[in-house]
Amino acid sequence: MADHLAKLKNIRDLIQRNNIKIIDFRFIDLPGTWQHFSVTDEEIGESLFKEGTGFDGSSIRGFKQIHESDMVLLPDVDTAFVDPFCKHPTLAVICDVCEPGLRPYGRSPRTVAKRAEEYLVSSGIADRAYFGPEIEFFVFDDVRYNQDSSCGFYYIDSVEAAWNTGSNEGPNLGHKARKKEGYFPVPPTDTLQDFRSEVVLKLIDIGVQTEMHHHEVATAGQCEIDIRFDTLQAMADKVMKYKYVVKNTARQHGKVATFMPKPVFEDNGTGMHVHQSLWKGDSPLFYDKNGYASLSELARYYIGGILKHAPALLALCAPTTNSYKRLVPGYEAPVNLVYSARNRSAIVRIPAVSDNPQARRLEFRAPDPSANPYLAFAAMVMAGLDGIKNRIDPGDPADENLFALSAERQGQIASVPASLEGSLAALQEDHEFLLQGEVFTKDLVDAWVGYKLEREADPVRLRPHPHEFYLYFDV
């Protein structure tokens, strides 16, 4: 009780210090989008943070049906931050989703993340998992799209896109990034330096530490800002803050940001390479100076779990139909289920930029930022722990350019599913590892698969594609 009252006092001090007028409560739906509602500062009292507040769960994607719609949001006061975008001083607080009686809700992604951390500790293997995602995104100057019975199209544009070298921009000043040549050029080719710096400074202001930012490989405004590593749930919270800040900063600049995995044809897609490691006390568990790439045996087994369960993992880590437009050969996206040191063509890479034992980690390169971070990070830990518990051997490393293999050699290496439907089928067949410790529930897995098939895969499958008119209209 004393701790609760101390946290409530901290909230009130924060409200008073920043002249806060509005409190904004946020939570994540099943697919991975923030939802919110707001109250005035006069409504803040002990009961709100102790008993929560009700909402209609039947109106939230992936949650409840109409006959069971009453749910409760319980604010986590430790997550409070001053929103940098609202006109009226606003304090944002992330909430946990509960059943009536404050019972944790099994389909709540944040509940899953909490349970994954608890299960990790209970396993005795480690007491924390660190995550460091490399989140990419595009910043466009214009986007239009539509789909109905008589038409289907999308249109995107960027002032720095390769296709605008011949545009009459009054005047066109050139310096357009060629396809696949957007990595690290200085301004004026990189038009988004100040934009990214502004994002970074706003993130720091709300407690999200960053490491670096730069233009990414693709033309048309592809960017990356890396977040300093943190524990599982804390990092998932930070990913949501990151996406919020990027999107709203873009809007302030008259631009639009998207985390869609593959918005640009014939250029690299947008990934979320996830660095991860296990620790116990002050000891990094993935390091052994005598192991391959200085990896411990425990780390190899963790990799074995990731590789074994990768097809099922992708249903949560690359969870959109568009994700599989990115996961194809030729665009630097990893499709081969192998691991390797330094090798960005492997689905699991062991970074080799430092010999520091504390920096020994693995990088799972298949995920993209359309993933719900709470579910994706939790699933990775569960796969890795399953590998450790069952001593799953990942096999020999593949220290070769996997993008340039012969057809015969390629046929010897397993690859990721070719579609969302394929990954969902793999998840249906292989999800027992997620159910350990009741981290995920069978209800959540079934709800996820059903939602993705009915609301995403089937609607895309049923609609004519514009390119089909090019291919088949004259048959």
Short mmCIF file of N, CA and C in Angstrom, two decimals, residues 81-153:
data_model
loop_
_atom_site.label_atom_id
_atom_site.label_comp_id
_atom_site.label_asym_id
_atom_site.label_seq_id
_atom_site.Cartn_x
_atom_site.Cartn_y
_atom_site.Cartn_z
N PHE A 81 4.33 9.42 -19.12
CA PHE A 81 5.20 10.39 -19.80
C PHE A 81 4.35 11.53 -20.34
N VAL A 82 4.99 12.69 -20.47
CA VAL A 82 4.30 13.86 -21.01
C VAL A 82 4.27 13.74 -22.53
N ASP A 83 3.06 13.76 -23.09
CA ASP A 83 2.91 13.61 -24.54
C ASP A 83 3.49 14.85 -25.25
N PRO A 84 4.43 14.64 -26.19
CA PRO A 84 5.06 15.80 -26.84
C PRO A 84 4.26 16.41 -27.98
N PHE A 85 3.06 15.88 -28.25
CA PHE A 85 2.32 16.33 -29.43
C PHE A 85 1.00 17.03 -29.13
N CYS A 86 0.44 16.83 -27.95
CA CYS A 86 -0.88 17.37 -27.67
C CYS A 86 -0.83 18.87 -27.41
N LYS A 87 -1.84 19.57 -27.92
CA LYS A 87 -1.93 21.03 -27.73
C LYS A 87 -2.10 21.37 -26.26
N HIS A 88 -2.96 20.61 -25.57
CA HIS A 88 -3.20 20.83 -24.15
C HIS A 88 -2.30 19.88 -23.36
N PRO A 89 -1.62 20.35 -22.32
CA PRO A 89 -0.67 19.51 -21.57
C PRO A 89 -1.30 18.17 -21.16
N THR A 90 -0.70 17.10 -21.66
CA THR A 90 -1.30 15.76 -21.53
C THR A 90 -0.27 14.77 -21.00
N LEU A 91 -0.70 14.00 -20.01
CA LEU A 91 0.13 12.92 -19.48
C LEU A 91 -0.41 11.60 -20.00
N ALA A 92 0.44 10.82 -20.68
CA ALA A 92 0.05 9.52 -21.21
C ALA A 92 0.50 8.43 -20.25
N VAL A 93 -0.38 7.45 -20.02
CA VAL A 93 -0.08 6.33 -19.13
C VAL A 93 -0.49 5.03 -19.83
N ILE A 94 0.41 4.05 -19.88
CA ILE A 94 0.10 2.75 -20.47
C ILE A 94 -0.64 1.91 -19.43
N CYS A 95 -1.65 1.17 -19.90
CA CYS A 95 -2.50 0.39 -19.00
C CYS A 95 -2.39 -1.11 -19.28
N ASP A 96 -2.67 -1.90 -18.23
CA ASP A 96 -2.87 -3.33 -18.38
C ASP A 96 -4.36 -3.60 -18.56
N VAL A 97 -4.68 -4.60 -19.37
CA VAL A 97 -6.07 -4.97 -19.63
C VAL A 97 -6.45 -6.13 -18.72
N CYS A 98 -7.57 -5.97 -18.00
CA CYS A 98 -8.00 -6.98 -17.03
C CYS A 98 -9.46 -7.36 -17.23
N GLU A 99 -9.77 -8.55 -16.75
CA GLU A 99 -11.17 -8.94 -16.60
C GLU A 99 -11.72 -8.23 -15.36
N PRO A 100 -13.06 -8.17 -15.21
CA PRO A 100 -13.62 -7.64 -13.97
C PRO A 100 -13.05 -8.39 -12.77
N GLY A 101 -12.76 -7.65 -11.71
CA GLY A 101 -12.08 -8.24 -10.57
C GLY A 101 -10.58 -8.15 -10.67
N LEU A 102 -10.10 -7.41 -11.71
CA LEU A 102 -8.67 -7.19 -11.97
C LEU A 102 -7.90 -8.48 -12.23
N ARG A 103 -8.60 -9.48 -12.79
CA ARG A 103 -7.91 -10.69 -13.23
C ARG A 103 -7.21 -10.39 -14.56
N PRO A 104 -5.92 -10.73 -14.69
CA PRO A 104 -5.22 -10.47 -15.95
C PRO A 104 -5.94 -11.15 -17.12
N TYR A 105 -6.05 -10.43 -18.22
CA TYR A 105 -6.75 -10.94 -19.40
C TYR A 105 -5.78 -11.71 -20.28
N GLY A 106 -6.11 -12.96 -20.58
CA GLY A 106 -5.21 -13.85 -21.30
C GLY A 106 -4.87 -13.41 -22.71
N ARG A 107 -5.76 -12.63 -23.34
CA ARG A 107 -5.47 -12.15 -24.70
C ARG A 107 -4.77 -10.79 -24.70
N SER A 108 -4.57 -10.22 -23.55
CA SER A 108 -3.89 -8.93 -23.50
C SER A 108 -2.41 -9.14 -23.81
N PRO A 109 -1.89 -8.49 -24.86
CA PRO A 109 -0.48 -8.68 -25.21
C PRO A 109 0.47 -8.31 -24.08
N ARG A 110 0.14 -7.28 -23.32
CA ARG A 110 1.03 -6.88 -22.22
C ARG A 110 1.02 -7.92 -21.11
N THR A 111 -0.11 -8.59 -20.91
CA THR A 111 -0.17 -9.69 -19.95
C THR A 111 0.75 -10.82 -20.39
N VAL A 112 0.75 -11.12 -21.68
CA VAL A 112 1.62 -12.17 -22.21
C VAL A 112 3.08 -11.84 -21.96
N ALA A 113 3.45 -10.58 -22.18
CA ALA A 113 4.84 -10.16 -21.95
C ALA A 113 5.22 -10.32 -20.48
N LYS A 114 4.33 -9.93 -19.56
CA LYS A 114 4.59 -10.09 -18.14
C LYS A 114 4.79 -11.56 -17.78
N ARG A 115 3.92 -12.41 -18.30
CA ARG A 115 4.00 -13.84 -17.99
C ARG A 115 5.27 -14.46 -18.56
N ALA A 116 5.71 -13.98 -19.71
CA ALA A 116 6.96 -14.50 -20.29
C ALA A 116 8.14 -14.19 -19.39
N GLU A 117 8.17 -12.97 -18.84
CA GLU A 117 9.25 -12.62 -17.93
C GLU A 117 9.18 -13.44 -16.64
N GLU A 118 7.97 -13.68 -16.15
CA GLU A 118 7.81 -14.50 -14.95
C GLU A 118 8.23 -15.94 -15.21
N TYR A 119 7.88 -16.45 -16.38
CA TYR A 119 8.25 -17.83 -16.73
C TYR A 119 9.77 -17.97 -16.87
N LEU A 120 10.40 -16.97 -17.44
CA LEU A 120 11.86 -17.00 -17.57
C LEU A 120 12.51 -17.13 -16.20
N VAL A 121 12.06 -16.35 -15.24
CA VAL A 121 12.63 -16.41 -13.89
C VAL A 121 12.35 -17.77 -13.26
N SER A 122 11.12 -18.26 -13.41
CA SER A 122 10.75 -19.54 -12.80
C SER A 122 11.52 -20.71 -13.39
N SER A 123 12.00 -20.56 -14.62
CA SER A 123 12.75 -21.65 -15.26
C SER A 123 14.09 -21.88 -14.58
N GLY A 124 14.60 -20.87 -13.89
CA GLY A 124 15.92 -20.97 -13.27
C GLY A 124 17.06 -20.80 -14.24
N ILE A 125 16.76 -20.66 -15.52
CA ILE A 125 17.80 -20.52 -16.54
C ILE A 125 18.40 -19.12 -16.52
N ALA A 126 17.56 -18.12 -16.40
CA ALA A 126 18.00 -16.72 -16.42
C ALA A 126 16.99 -15.91 -15.62
N ASP A 127 17.37 -14.69 -15.28
CA ASP A 127 16.41 -13.84 -14.57
C ASP A 127 15.94 -12.65 -15.40
N ARG A 128 16.54 -12.48 -16.59
CA ARG A 128 16.01 -11.44 -17.48
C ARG A 128 16.51 -11.68 -18.91
N ALA A 129 15.70 -11.21 -19.83
CA ALA A 129 16.05 -11.24 -21.25
C ALA A 129 16.10 -9.80 -21.74
N TYR A 130 17.17 -9.49 -22.45
CA TYR A 130 17.31 -8.14 -23.03
C TYR A 130 16.96 -8.18 -24.51
N PHE A 131 16.29 -7.12 -24.97
CA PHE A 131 15.92 -6.99 -26.37
C PHE A 131 16.38 -5.64 -26.90
N GLY A 132 16.86 -5.63 -28.13
CA GLY A 132 17.25 -4.40 -28.79
C GLY A 132 16.83 -4.44 -30.25
N PRO A 133 15.64 -3.94 -30.58
CA PRO A 133 15.17 -4.00 -31.97
C PRO A 133 15.73 -2.88 -32.83
N GLU A 134 16.04 -3.22 -34.07
CA GLU A 134 16.40 -2.22 -35.08
C GLU A 134 15.16 -1.98 -35.93
N ILE A 135 14.46 -0.89 -35.66
CA ILE A 135 13.16 -0.67 -36.29
C ILE A 135 13.30 0.27 -37.47
N GLU A 136 12.89 -0.21 -38.63
CA GLU A 136 12.93 0.59 -39.86
C GLU A 136 11.54 1.10 -40.20
N PHE A 137 11.50 2.13 -41.04
CA PHE A 137 10.22 2.69 -41.47
C PHE A 137 10.46 3.56 -42.70
N PHE A 138 9.39 3.87 -43.42
CA PHE A 138 9.45 4.79 -44.55
C PHE A 138 8.75 6.10 -44.17
N VAL A 139 9.27 7.19 -44.72
CA VAL A 139 8.64 8.50 -44.58
C VAL A 139 8.31 9.00 -45.98
N PHE A 140 7.03 9.07 -46.30
CA PHE A 140 6.57 9.51 -47.62
C PHE A 140 6.04 10.94 -47.55
N ASP A 141 5.96 11.55 -48.73
CA ASP A 141 5.35 12.88 -48.84
C ASP A 141 3.89 12.80 -49.25
N ASP A 142 3.46 11.63 -49.71
CA ASP A 142 2.07 11.47 -50.13
C ASP A 142 1.75 9.99 -50.18
N VAL A 143 0.54 9.63 -49.77
CA VAL A 143 0.07 8.26 -49.91
C VAL A 143 -1.42 8.29 -50.19
N ARG A 144 -1.83 7.53 -51.19
CA ARG A 144 -3.25 7.39 -51.52
C ARG A 144 -3.52 5.93 -51.86
N TYR A 145 -4.65 5.41 -51.40
CA TYR A 145 -5.00 4.03 -51.74
C TYR A 145 -6.51 3.86 -51.65
N ASN A 146 -7.03 2.90 -52.40
CA ASN A 146 -8.46 2.64 -52.38
C ASN A 146 -8.72 1.24 -52.91
N GLN A 147 -9.80 0.64 -52.45
CA GLN A 147 -10.24 -0.67 -52.94
C GLN A 147 -11.75 -0.74 -52.83
N ASP A 148 -12.42 -0.90 -53.96
CA ASP A 148 -13.85 -1.20 -53.93
C ASP A 148 -14.15 -2.14 -55.08
N SER A 149 -15.43 -2.28 -55.44
CA SER A 149 -15.79 -3.26 -56.47
C SER A 149 -15.29 -2.89 -57.85
N SER A 150 -15.01 -1.60 -58.06
CA SER A 150 -14.64 -1.16 -59.41
C SER A 150 -13.18 -0.75 -59.55
N CYS A 151 -12.44 -0.66 -58.45
CA CYS A 151 -11.06 -0.23 -58.57
C CYS A 151 -10.23 -0.73 -57.39
N GLY A 152 -8.93 -0.77 -57.59
CA GLY A 152 -8.00 -1.09 -56.53
C GLY A 152 -6.65 -0.49 -56.88
N PHE A 153 -6.13 0.39 -56.03
CA PHE A 153 -4.84 1.02 -56.35
C PHE A 153 -4.18 1.53 -55.09
#
